[in-house]
Amino acid sequence: MFGKVVVFGVGLIGGSFALALKAAGEAAEIVGFGRRIGSLTQALELGIVDRAGFNVGQEVSNADLVLIATPVGKTAEIMARIAPCLGRRTLVTDAGSTKGNVIAAARVHFAARLGQFVPAHPIAGAENSGALAARADLYRHKQIVLTPLPENRPEDIARVRSAWACCGGLVRELTAAEHDRIFAAVSHLPHLLSFALVHELTRRDNRELLFGFAASGFRDFTRIAASHPEMWRDICLANRTALLDELDHYRSELDELREALQRGDGTSLQATFDIARNARREWAAGQANE
Amino acid sequence: MFGKVVVFGVGLIGGSFALALKAAGEAAEIVGFGRRIGSLTQALELGIVDRAGFNVGQEVSNADLVLIATPVGKTAEIMARIAPCLGRRTLVTDAGSTKGNVIAAARVHFAARLGQFVPAHPIAGAENSGALAARADLYRHKQIVLTPLPENRPEDIARVRSAWACCGGLVRELTAAEHDRIFAAVSHLPHLLSFALVHELTRRDNRELLFGFAASGFRDFTRIAASHPEMWRDICLANRTALLDELDHYRSELDELREALQRGDGTSLQATFDIARNARREWAAGQANE
């Protein structure tokens, strides 16, 4: 059970966290901060937050828990604002899709109080964003990755873990480096590849003809190319090293496939497709069982 | 209206064609040929075909229309079997995902009777295959591409067009070369890229960890990596030239993105993502209106 919980960013991610904690009866009071007065008003009207915050120092100094759920590019700025006024018992967590850069910023801004920050990444999202899209069950059965720091006390990690678990999430721990490599491979790279395909087609003189014949395979492959450009720019830059590494692995794979195709090597192509299909099916079967 | 219609391959594609023609009251009798007795029995039981064919010469010589709906790799073999016994009025169409290679085979096998063959590619498919998956409405509102030959008589093109239109399809015409270039870009390349991503991940020592954190973006991007390996091997080989060309375009695009990422050029990345998102959204809006 938490007393006051302060949420920076009352959109899909922060709003759903607030709704889930309230639904679980785990937060006495939720205060929301937002960049736009419209979002804050909406969050109040929807009962996502109990109050809109205006004075950061006042709200944060006696908060039990602070969630930073702004776009990754704004995280450092929020850290700089809350660091001087953190209460001694106040814990901070975040929801950023990349962890190395968030922790680097935390080291700078929280300094001696770094131990009060327990980094997190909820693996949940949706096509829509904003307070209207927030739902109490967004995190239900979703994985929540914590990347605790050597400076965190075990009891503080446990407390932040409990907050995410109360939202219905399945909490797991990784190091920040593991996290960033894993998500470069299974999330950031696919987004980059999908954006690349659609962008490349828009450069053609016959683009209207091409899009006119695109069907269900294209639809699935490019669904993530409709993702938020600013958010994905920030993620790519924040996780640049791991993403470059994944991109190079992938380009080697494409080079091999290109060679097989060039020499008409159907056996190699089919073997590659077979392995991929089996792995994809096994993965999907595992997802269905969860 | 057609008298006898002969379908080679009574699975999803051929079975749905048969069901649609019957539902429209456009075929007096449908005879099915298949490689496996089990599929044929199933097609009979499901009322997809009226009779199972055994004697190719007898069935084809007085047929009005023949559909070749076997895997692309078997098309030439079927052509060789039916060519000697085609009736003078018999028209042939197919459902192959690539057209250049099908037409090359048709030139060899149909020779002087090439004009009786009007190549087609219905842009419809589904996760499932086989007679059980066949449905009378599979082609409803789906694009059907005809790639007529100089040897086709206009009235024969019109007659094959009417068969596909009776199935509910939106029939369009392209040259075979246009067709193969377009589908290399919007279908064959995305399949290759999706297979490549999953295959590359299966090579890692930490593959279980990677797949364990894969979420909705991965799911969408890799859905087509669960496609049929043999079918996709055949498509890739059949459309090799155009696919290699598309792959090279795509690799240049990736090279540009890699350079932008390497130099931390957020403006370029965001511009690329923006253009892609807008194009993807515009395309999806157009699809929804159809």
Coordinates of C-alpha atoms in Angstrom, one line a residue:
Chain A
M1 CA 0.0 0.0 0.0
F2 CA 1.2 3.5 -1.0
G3 CA 0.2 6.8 0.4
K4 CA 0.8 9.5 -2.2
V5 CA 1.7 8.5 -5.7
V6 CA 2.9 11.1 -8.2
V7 CA 2.7 10.4 -11.9
F8 CA 4.5 12.5 -14.5
G9 CA 2.7 12.0 -17.8
V10 CA -1.0 11.0 -17.5
G11 CA -1.3 9.4 -20.9
L12 CA -1.6 5.7 -21.8
I13 CA 1.3 4.5 -19.7
G14 CA 1.1 6.8 -16.6
G15 CA -2.7 6.9 -16.7
S16 CA -3.0 3.1 -16.8
F17 CA -0.5 2.8 -13.9
A18 CA -2.7 5.2 -11.9
L19 CA -5.9 3.4 -12.7
A20 CA -4.5 0.0 -11.9
L21 CA -3.1 1.1 -8.5
K22 CA -6.4 2.7 -7.6
A23 CA -8.4 -0.3 -8.8
A24 CA -6.2 -2.5 -6.6
G25 CA -6.7 -0.2 -3.6
E26 CA -2.9 0.3 -3.4
A27 CA -2.7 4.1 -3.6
A28 CA -4.3 6.5 -1.1
E29 CA -3.9 9.5 -3.4
I30 CA -2.7 10.0 -7.0
V31 CA -1.3 13.3 -8.2
G32 CA -0.7 13.9 -11.9
F33 CA 1.6 16.2 -13.7
G34 CA 1.4 16.8 -17.4
R35 CA 2.7 19.1 -20.1
R36 CA -0.6 20.1 -21.5
I37 CA -3.5 21.4 -19.4
G38 CA -5.9 19.5 -21.7
S39 CA -4.5 16.1 -20.8
L40 CA -4.5 16.9 -17.1
T41 CA -8.1 18.0 -17.3
Q42 CA -9.0 14.9 -19.1
A43 CA -7.2 12.7 -16.6
L44 CA -9.1 14.4 -13.8
E45 CA -12.4 14.0 -15.5
L46 CA -11.7 10.3 -16.2
G47 CA -10.8 9.8 -12.5
I48 CA -7.3 8.8 -13.4
V49 CA -5.8 11.2 -10.9
D50 CA -7.2 12.7 -7.8
R51 CA -5.5 16.0 -8.2
A52 CA -3.5 17.9 -10.8
G53 CA 0.0 18.8 -9.4
F54 CA 1.5 22.2 -10.0
N55 CA 4.2 22.6 -7.4
V56 CA 6.7 19.8 -8.0
G57 CA 8.7 20.4 -4.7
Q58 CA 5.6 20.2 -2.6
E59 CA 4.1 17.1 -4.2
V60 CA 7.3 15.1 -4.5
S61 CA 8.8 15.8 -1.0
N62 CA 6.1 13.7 0.8
A63 CA 5.3 11.2 -2.0
D64 CA 5.8 7.5 -1.4
L65 CA 6.2 6.7 -5.1
V66 CA 6.9 8.7 -8.3
L67 CA 6.4 7.3 -11.8
I68 CA 8.1 9.1 -14.7
A69 CA 6.0 8.2 -17.7
T70 CA 6.8 11.0 -20.1
P71 CA 8.4 10.4 -23.5
V72 CA 11.9 9.1 -23.1
G73 CA 13.4 12.4 -24.4
K74 CA 11.9 14.3 -21.5
T75 CA 13.0 11.9 -18.7
A76 CA 16.2 13.7 -17.8
E77 CA 14.4 17.0 -17.5
I78 CA 11.9 15.5 -15.0
M79 CA 14.7 14.0 -13.1
A80 CA 16.4 17.3 -12.8
R81 CA 13.2 18.9 -11.5
I82 CA 12.4 16.3 -8.9
A83 CA 15.9 15.4 -7.6
P84 CA 16.4 18.4 -5.3
C85 CA 13.0 17.8 -3.6
L86 CA 12.8 14.0 -3.2
G87 CA 11.7 13.0 0.2
R88 CA 13.9 10.6 2.1
R89 CA 11.4 7.8 1.7
T90 CA 10.3 8.7 -1.8
L91 CA 11.0 6.0 -4.4
V92 CA 11.1 6.7 -8.1
T93 CA 10.5 4.4 -11.0
D94 CA 10.0 5.0 -14.8
A95 CA 8.5 3.4 -17.9
G96 CA 11.2 4.1 -20.5
S97 CA 11.7 1.7 -23.4
T98 CA 15.5 2.0 -23.1
K99 CA 17.4 1.7 -19.8
G100 CA 21.1 2.5 -20.3
N101 CA 20.4 6.2 -21.2
V102 CA 17.8 6.6 -18.5
I103 CA 20.2 5.3 -15.9
A104 CA 23.0 7.5 -17.2
A105 CA 20.7 10.5 -16.7
A106 CA 19.7 9.3 -13.3
R107 CA 23.3 9.1 -12.2
V108 CA 23.8 12.7 -13.2
H109 CA 20.6 14.1 -11.7
F110 CA 19.9 11.9 -8.6
A111 CA 23.6 11.7 -7.7
A112 CA 23.8 10.6 -4.1
R113 CA 20.1 9.7 -4.1
L114 CA 20.4 7.3 -7.1
G115 CA 19.5 4.4 -4.8
Q116 CA 15.9 5.8 -4.6
F117 CA 15.4 5.2 -8.3
V118 CA 14.4 1.7 -9.5
P119 CA 14.3 1.7 -13.3
A120 CA 11.5 -0.2 -15.0
H121 CA 10.1 -0.9 -18.5
P122 CA 6.5 -2.2 -18.8
I123 CA 6.2 -4.3 -22.0
A124 CA 2.8 -3.0 -22.8
G125 CA 1.5 -0.5 -25.3
A126 CA -1.3 0.0 -27.7
E127 CA -2.0 1.6 -31.0
N128 CA -3.5 4.6 -29.2
S129 CA -2.0 7.0 -26.7
G130 CA -3.2 9.7 -24.4
A131 CA -5.3 9.7 -21.2
L132 CA -8.4 8.5 -23.1
A133 CA -6.6 5.3 -24.0
A134 CA -5.6 4.5 -20.4
R135 CA -7.1 1.3 -18.8
A136 CA -6.7 -0.3 -15.4
D137 CA -5.9 -3.6 -17.1
L138 CA -3.2 -2.5 -19.5
Y139 CA -0.5 -4.2 -17.5
R140 CA -2.4 -7.4 -16.7
H141 CA -0.3 -10.4 -17.6
K142 CA 2.2 -8.2 -19.3
Q143 CA 5.9 -8.4 -18.5
I144 CA 7.4 -5.6 -16.5
V145 CA 11.2 -5.5 -16.6
L146 CA 13.0 -4.0 -13.6
T147 CA 16.7 -3.2 -14.1
P148 CA 17.8 -2.5 -10.5
L149 CA 21.0 -0.6 -9.8
P150 CA 23.8 -1.7 -7.4
E151 CA 22.8 1.4 -5.4
N152 CA 19.2 0.2 -4.8
R153 CA 18.4 -1.3 -1.4
P154 CA 16.7 -4.8 -1.7
E155 CA 13.6 -3.5 0.2
D156 CA 13.2 -0.6 -2.2
I157 CA 13.5 -2.9 -5.2
A158 CA 10.8 -5.1 -3.5
R159 CA 8.6 -2.1 -3.0
V160 CA 8.7 -0.9 -6.6
R161 CA 8.3 -4.5 -7.7
S162 CA 5.1 -4.7 -5.6
A163 CA 3.7 -1.6 -7.2
W164 CA 4.0 -3.0 -10.7
A165 CA 2.8 -6.4 -9.5
C166 CA -0.3 -4.7 -8.1
C167 CA -1.0 -3.4 -11.6
G168 CA -1.2 -7.1 -12.7
G169 CA 2.2 -7.2 -14.3
L170 CA 4.7 -10.2 -14.3
V171 CA 7.8 -8.6 -12.9
R172 CA 11.2 -9.8 -14.1
E173 CA 14.7 -8.5 -13.5
L174 CA 17.5 -7.9 -16.0
T175 CA 20.6 -5.8 -16.1
A176 CA 20.2 -2.6 -18.1
A177 CA 22.7 -3.9 -20.6
E178 CA 20.8 -7.1 -21.1
H179 CA 17.6 -5.2 -21.4
D180 CA 18.8 -2.9 -24.0
R181 CA 20.4 -5.7 -26.1
I182 CA 17.2 -7.8 -25.9
F183 CA 14.9 -5.0 -26.9
A184 CA 17.1 -3.8 -29.7
A185 CA 16.7 -7.3 -31.2
V186 CA 13.0 -8.0 -30.6
S187 CA 11.5 -4.6 -30.7
H188 CA 13.7 -1.7 -31.9
L189 CA 15.1 -3.5 -35.0
P190 CA 11.7 -4.7 -36.2
H191 CA 10.4 -1.1 -35.9
L192 CA 13.3 0.3 -37.9
L193 CA 12.9 -2.4 -40.6
S194 CA 9.2 -1.8 -40.9
F195 CA 9.6 2.0 -41.2
A196 CA 12.4 1.4 -43.7
L197 CA 10.2 -0.7 -46.0
V198 CA 7.4 1.8 -46.1
H199 CA 9.7 4.7 -46.5
E200 CA 11.5 3.1 -49.4
L201 CA 8.3 2.5 -51.2
T202 CA 7.2 6.1 -50.9
R203 CA 10.3 7.1 -52.9
R204 CA 9.1 5.3 -56.0
D205 CA 7.5 6.9 -59.0
N206 CA 4.9 4.1 -59.0
R207 CA 4.2 4.2 -55.3
E208 CA 0.4 4.5 -55.8
L209 CA 0.4 1.3 -57.9
L210 CA 2.5 -0.4 -55.3
F211 CA 0.4 0.6 -52.3
G212 CA -2.7 -0.3 -54.3
F213 CA -1.7 -3.9 -54.5
A214 CA -0.4 -4.3 -50.9
A215 CA -2.4 -6.9 -49.0
S216 CA -2.5 -8.7 -45.7
G217 CA 1.2 -9.7 -45.5
F218 CA 2.1 -6.0 -46.0
R219 CA -0.5 -4.9 -43.5
D220 CA 0.9 -7.1 -40.7
F221 CA 4.6 -6.4 -41.5
T222 CA 4.0 -2.6 -41.6
R223 CA 1.6 -2.2 -38.7
I224 CA 4.5 -0.9 -36.5
A225 CA 5.5 1.6 -39.2
A226 CA 2.5 3.6 -38.0
S227 CA 4.2 4.1 -34.6
H228 CA 5.0 7.4 -33.2
P229 CA 8.0 9.0 -35.1
E230 CA 9.3 11.2 -32.3
M231 CA 9.1 8.3 -29.7
W232 CA 10.9 6.0 -32.1
R233 CA 13.5 8.5 -33.0
D234 CA 14.3 8.9 -29.2
I235 CA 14.4 5.1 -28.7
C236 CA 16.7 4.6 -31.7
L237 CA 19.1 7.3 -30.5
A238 CA 18.9 6.2 -26.9
N239 CA 19.8 2.6 -27.8
R240 CA 22.0 3.4 -30.7
T241 CA 24.9 1.1 -29.9
A242 CA 22.9 -2.1 -29.4
L243 CA 20.6 -1.2 -32.3
L244 CA 23.6 -0.7 -34.7
D245 CA 24.9 -4.1 -33.6
E246 CA 21.5 -5.7 -34.3
L247 CA 21.2 -4.0 -37.6
D248 CA 24.6 -5.4 -38.6
H249 CA 23.7 -8.9 -37.6
Y250 CA 20.5 -8.6 -39.6
R251 CA 22.4 -7.2 -42.7
S252 CA 24.7 -10.3 -42.5
E253 CA 21.6 -12.5 -42.5
L254 CA 20.2 -10.6 -45.5
D255 CA 23.6 -11.0 -47.3
E256 CA 23.4 -14.8 -46.8
L257 CA 19.8 -14.9 -48.1
R258 CA 20.8 -12.8 -51.0
E259 CA 23.6 -15.1 -52.0
A260 CA 21.3 -18.2 -51.7
L261 CA 18.7 -16.4 -53.9
Q262 CA 21.3 -15.3 -56.4
R263 CA 22.6 -18.8 -56.9
G264 CA 19.1 -20.3 -57.0
D265 CA 19.7 -22.3 -53.9
G266 CA 16.2 -23.5 -53.0
T267 CA 17.4 -25.9 -50.3
S268 CA 19.1 -23.1 -48.3
L269 CA 16.1 -20.8 -48.7
Q270 CA 13.6 -23.5 -47.6
A271 CA 15.8 -24.5 -44.6
T272 CA 15.9 -20.9 -43.4
F273 CA 12.2 -20.5 -43.9
D274 CA 11.5 -23.8 -42.1
I275 CA 13.6 -22.8 -39.1
A276 CA 11.9 -19.4 -38.9
R277 CA 8.4 -20.8 -39.3
N278 CA 9.0 -23.4 -36.5
A279 CA 10.4 -20.8 -34.2
R280 CA 7.6 -18.4 -34.9
R281 CA 4.9 -21.1 -34.3
E282 CA 6.5 -22.3 -31.1
W283 CA 6.7 -18.7 -29.9
A284 CA 3.1 -18.0 -30.8
A285 CA 2.0 -21.2 -29.1
G286 CA 3.8 -20.2 -25.9
Q287 CA 2.1 -16.7 -26.0
A288 CA -1.3 -18.3 -26.3
N289 CA -0.7 -20.4 -23.2
E290 CA 0.1 -17.4 -21.1
Chain B
M1 CA -22.2 -19.2 -67.2
F2 CA -19.8 -22.2 -67.6
G3 CA -20.6 -25.8 -68.2
K4 CA -17.9 -28.0 -66.9
V5 CA -15.2 -26.4 -64.7
V6 CA -12.1 -28.5 -63.8
V7 CA -10.0 -27.5 -60.8
F8 CA -6.5 -28.8 -60.2
G9 CA -5.8 -28.5 -56.5
V10 CA -8.9 -28.4 -54.2
G11 CA -7.4 -26.6 -51.3
L12 CA -8.0 -23.1 -50.1
I13 CA -7.5 -21.4 -53.5
G14 CA -9.1 -23.9 -55.8
G15 CA -11.8 -24.9 -53.4
S16 CA -12.8 -21.3 -52.8
F17 CA -13.0 -20.7 -56.5
A18 CA -15.2 -23.8 -56.9
L19 CA -17.5 -22.8 -54.0
A20 CA -17.8 -19.2 -55.3
L21 CA -18.7 -20.2 -58.8
K22 CA -21.3 -22.7 -57.6
A23 CA -22.8 -20.2 -55.1
A24 CA -23.1 -17.7 -58.0
G25 CA -24.8 -20.4 -60.1
E26 CA -22.1 -19.9 -62.8
A27 CA -20.8 -23.5 -63.1
A28 CA -22.9 -26.5 -64.2
E29 CA -20.4 -29.1 -63.0
I30 CA -17.2 -28.9 -61.1
V31 CA -14.6 -31.7 -61.3
G32 CA -11.6 -31.7 -59.0
F33 CA -8.2 -33.2 -59.3
G34 CA -5.8 -33.5 -56.3
R35 CA -2.5 -35.0 -55.3
R36 CA -3.9 -36.7 -52.2
I37 CA -7.0 -38.9 -52.1
G38 CA -7.7 -37.5 -48.6
S39 CA -8.1 -33.9 -49.9
L40 CA -10.3 -35.0 -52.8
T41 CA -12.5 -37.0 -50.4
Q42 CA -12.8 -34.0 -48.2
A43 CA -13.6 -31.7 -51.1
L44 CA -16.4 -34.1 -52.2
E45 CA -17.8 -34.4 -48.7
L46 CA -17.8 -30.6 -48.3
G47 CA -19.6 -30.2 -51.6
I48 CA -16.7 -28.2 -53.1
V49 CA -16.6 -30.4 -56.2
D50 CA -19.3 -32.5 -57.8
R51 CA -16.9 -35.3 -58.9
A52 CA -13.3 -36.3 -58.4
G53 CA -11.5 -36.5 -61.7
F54 CA -9.2 -39.4 -62.5
N55 CA -8.8 -39.2 -66.3
V56 CA -7.2 -35.9 -67.2
G57 CA -7.7 -36.3 -71.0
Q58 CA -11.4 -37.1 -70.6
E59 CA -12.2 -34.3 -68.2
V60 CA -10.2 -31.5 -69.9
S61 CA -11.2 -32.2 -73.5
N62 CA -14.8 -31.0 -73.0
A63 CA -14.2 -28.5 -70.1
D64 CA -15.2 -24.9 -70.5
L65 CA -12.7 -23.7 -67.9
V66 CA -9.7 -25.2 -66.1
L67 CA -8.1 -23.6 -63.0
I68 CA -4.6 -24.6 -62.0
A69 CA -4.5 -24.0 -58.3
T70 CA -1.6 -26.3 -57.3
P71 CA 1.5 -25.0 -55.6
V72 CA 3.5 -22.9 -58.1
G73 CA 6.2 -25.5 -58.3
K74 CA 3.7 -28.0 -59.7
T75 CA 2.2 -25.7 -62.3
A76 CA 4.4 -26.8 -65.3
E77 CA 3.7 -30.4 -64.6
I78 CA -0.1 -29.8 -64.8
M79 CA 0.3 -27.8 -68.0
A80 CA 2.3 -30.7 -69.6
R81 CA -0.5 -33.1 -68.6
I82 CA -3.4 -31.0 -69.9
A83 CA -1.9 -29.4 -73.0
P84 CA -2.3 -32.4 -75.3
C85 CA -6.0 -32.8 -74.4
L86 CA -7.3 -29.3 -74.2
G87 CA -10.6 -28.9 -76.0
R88 CA -10.8 -26.2 -78.7
R89 CA -13.1 -24.1 -76.5
T90 CA -11.4 -24.8 -73.2
L91 CA -9.9 -21.8 -71.4
V92 CA -7.3 -22.2 -68.7
T93 CA -6.4 -19.8 -65.9
D94 CA -4.2 -20.1 -62.8
A95 CA -3.7 -18.7 -59.4
G96 CA 0.1 -18.5 -59.1
S97 CA 1.7 -15.7 -57.0
T98 CA 4.3 -15.1 -59.7
K99 CA 3.6 -14.7 -63.4
G100 CA 6.8 -14.5 -65.4
N101 CA 7.8 -18.1 -64.7
V102 CA 4.2 -19.4 -65.1
I103 CA 4.0 -17.8 -68.5
A104 CA 7.4 -19.1 -69.5
A105 CA 6.2 -22.6 -68.7
A106 CA 2.9 -22.1 -70.5
R107 CA 4.9 -21.0 -73.7
V108 CA 6.7 -24.3 -73.6
H109 CA 3.8 -26.6 -72.8
F110 CA 0.8 -25.0 -74.4
A111 CA 2.8 -23.9 -77.5
A112 CA 0.4 -23.2 -80.3
R113 CA -2.5 -23.2 -77.8
L114 CA -1.0 -20.5 -75.6
G115 CA -3.9 -18.2 -76.4
Q116 CA -6.2 -20.4 -74.4
F117 CA -4.3 -19.6 -71.2
V118 CA -5.2 -16.4 -69.4
P119 CA -2.9 -16.1 -66.4
A120 CA -4.3 -14.8 -63.1
H121 CA -3.3 -14.1 -59.5
P122 CA -6.0 -13.7 -56.9
I123 CA -4.7 -11.5 -54.0
A124 CA -6.3 -13.5 -51.3
G125 CA -5.0 -16.0 -48.9
A126 CA -5.3 -17.0 -45.3
E127 CA -3.3 -18.4 -42.5
N128 CA -4.9 -21.8 -43.1
S129 CA -4.8 -24.0 -46.2
G130 CA -6.5 -27.1 -47.4
A131 CA -10.1 -27.9 -48.5
L132 CA -11.4 -27.3 -45.0
A133 CA -10.3 -23.7 -45.2
A134 CA -12.1 -23.0 -48.5
R135 CA -14.9 -20.5 -48.5
A136 CA -17.3 -19.2 -51.1
D137 CA -16.5 -15.6 -50.1
L138 CA -12.6 -15.8 -50.1
Y139 CA -12.4 -13.6 -53.2
R140 CA -15.1 -11.2 -52.3
H141 CA -13.8 -7.6 -52.7
K142 CA -10.3 -9.0 -53.2
Q143 CA -8.1 -7.9 -56.1
I144 CA -7.6 -10.4 -58.9
V145 CA -4.8 -9.6 -61.2
L146 CA -5.0 -10.9 -64.8
T147 CA -1.8 -10.7 -66.8
P148 CA -3.1 -11.4 -70.4
L149 CA -0.9 -12.5 -73.2
P150 CA -0.6 -11.0 -76.7
E151 CA -1.8 -14.4 -77.8
N152 CA -5.1 -14.2 -75.9
R153 CA -8.3 -13.2 -77.8
P154 CA -10.2 -10.3 -76.2
E155 CA -13.3 -12.5 -75.8
D156 CA -11.3 -15.2 -74.0
I157 CA -9.8 -12.6 -71.6
A158 CA -13.3 -11.3 -71.0
R159 CA -14.6 -14.8 -70.2
V160 CA -11.9 -15.6 -67.7
R161 CA -12.3 -12.1 -66.2
S162 CA -16.1 -12.9 -65.8
A163 CA -15.2 -16.1 -63.9
W164 CA -13.1 -14.3 -61.3
A165 CA -15.6 -11.5 -61.1
C166 CA -18.4 -14.0 -60.4
C167 CA -16.3 -15.1 -57.4
G168 CA -16.7 -11.5 -56.1
G169 CA -13.2 -10.4 -57.1
L170 CA -12.2 -6.9 -58.3
V171 CA -10.4 -7.8 -61.6
R172 CA -7.5 -5.7 -62.8
E173 CA -5.0 -6.1 -65.6
L174 CA -1.2 -5.8 -65.5
T175 CA 1.6 -7.0 -67.6
A176 CA 3.4 -10.0 -66.1
A177 CA 6.5 -7.9 -65.7
E178 CA 4.6 -5.2 -63.8
H179 CA 2.9 -7.8 -61.7
D180 CA 6.2 -9.5 -60.7
R181 CA 7.9 -6.2 -59.8
I182 CA 5.0 -5.0 -57.8
F183 CA 4.6 -8.2 -55.8
A184 CA 8.3 -8.5 -55.2
A185 CA 8.1 -5.1 -53.5
V186 CA 4.9 -5.4 -51.5
S187 CA 4.7 -9.1 -50.7
H188 CA 7.8 -11.2 -51.5
L189 CA 10.3 -8.8 -49.9
P190 CA 8.4 -8.4 -46.7
H191 CA 8.1 -12.2 -46.4
L192 CA 11.8 -12.6 -46.9
L193 CA 12.6 -9.9 -44.3
S194 CA 10.3 -11.4 -41.8
F195 CA 11.7 -14.9 -42.2
A196 CA 15.2 -13.4 -42.0
L197 CA 14.5 -11.7 -38.6
V198 CA 13.2 -14.8 -36.9
H199 CA 15.9 -17.0 -38.4
E200 CA 18.6 -14.7 -37.3
L201 CA 17.3 -14.8 -33.7
T202 CA 17.2 -18.6 -33.6
R203 CA 21.0 -18.5 -34.2
R204 CA 21.7 -16.8 -30.9
D205 CA 22.8 -18.5 -27.7
N206 CA 20.3 -16.5 -25.8
R207 CA 17.4 -17.1 -28.2
E208 CA 15.0 -18.3 -25.4
L209 CA 15.5 -15.0 -23.5
L210 CA 15.0 -13.0 -26.7
F211 CA 11.8 -14.8 -27.7
G212 CA 10.7 -14.6 -24.0
F213 CA 10.6 -10.8 -24.2
A214 CA 9.1 -10.5 -27.7
A215 CA 5.8 -8.7 -27.6
S216 CA 3.1 -7.2 -29.9
G217 CA 5.4 -5.4 -32.4
F218 CA 7.4 -8.6 -32.9
R219 CA 4.1 -10.5 -33.3
D220 CA 2.8 -8.3 -36.1
F221 CA 6.2 -8.1 -37.9
T222 CA 6.8 -11.8 -37.9
R223 CA 3.3 -13.1 -38.5
I224 CA 4.2 -13.8 -42.1
A225 CA 7.3 -15.7 -41.0
A226 CA 4.9 -18.5 -40.1
S227 CA 4.1 -18.9 -43.9
H228 CA 4.6 -22.0 -45.8
P229 CA 8.3 -22.6 -46.4
E230 CA 8.0 -24.7 -49.6
M231 CA 5.6 -22.2 -51.2
W232 CA 7.8 -19.3 -50.3
R233 CA 10.9 -21.0 -51.6
D234 CA 9.1 -21.5 -54.9
I235 CA 7.9 -17.9 -55.0
C236 CA 11.4 -16.5 -54.2
L237 CA 13.0 -18.6 -56.9
A238 CA 10.3 -17.9 -59.4
N239 CA 10.6 -14.2 -59.0
R240 CA 14.3 -14.1 -58.3
T241 CA 15.3 -11.3 -60.5
A242 CA 12.7 -8.8 -59.3
L243 CA 13.2 -9.9 -55.7
L244 CA 17.0 -9.4 -55.8
D245 CA 16.3 -6.0 -57.2
E246 CA 13.9 -5.1 -54.4
L247 CA 16.3 -6.5 -51.8
D248 CA 19.1 -4.3 -53.1
H249 CA 16.8 -1.2 -52.9
Y250 CA 16.0 -2.2 -49.4
R251 CA 19.6 -2.7 -48.4
S252 CA 20.4 0.8 -49.7
E253 CA 17.6 2.2 -47.5
L254 CA 19.0 0.3 -44.5
D255 CA 22.5 1.7 -45.3
E256 CA 21.1 5.2 -45.2
L257 CA 19.3 4.6 -41.9
R258 CA 22.4 3.0 -40.5
E259 CA 24.5 6.1 -41.3
A260 CA 21.9 8.4 -39.8
L261 CA 21.8 6.3 -36.6
Q262 CA 25.6 6.1 -36.5
R263 CA 26.0 9.9 -36.6
G264 CA 23.1 10.4 -34.2
D265 CA 21.1 12.3 -36.7
G266 CA 17.7 12.4 -35.0
T267 CA 16.3 14.8 -37.6
S268 CA 16.8 12.3 -40.5
L269 CA 15.5 9.4 -38.5
Q270 CA 12.4 11.3 -37.5
A271 CA 11.8 12.5 -41.1
T272 CA 12.0 8.9 -42.4
F273 CA 9.7 7.6 -39.7
D274 CA 7.2 10.5 -40.3
I275 CA 7.0 9.8 -44.0
A276 CA 6.6 6.1 -43.4
R277 CA 3.9 6.6 -40.8
N278 CA 1.9 9.0 -42.9
A279 CA 2.1 6.6 -45.9
R280 CA 1.1 3.6 -43.8
R281 CA -1.8 5.5 -42.2
E282 CA -3.0 6.8 -45.6
W283 CA -2.8 3.2 -47.0
A284 CA -4.7 1.7 -44.0
A285 CA -7.4 4.4 -44.3
G286 CA -7.8 3.6 -48.0
Q287 CA -8.2 -0.1 -47.2
A288 CA -10.8 0.6 -44.6
N289 CA -12.9 2.4 -47.2
E290 CA -13.0 -0.5 -49.6

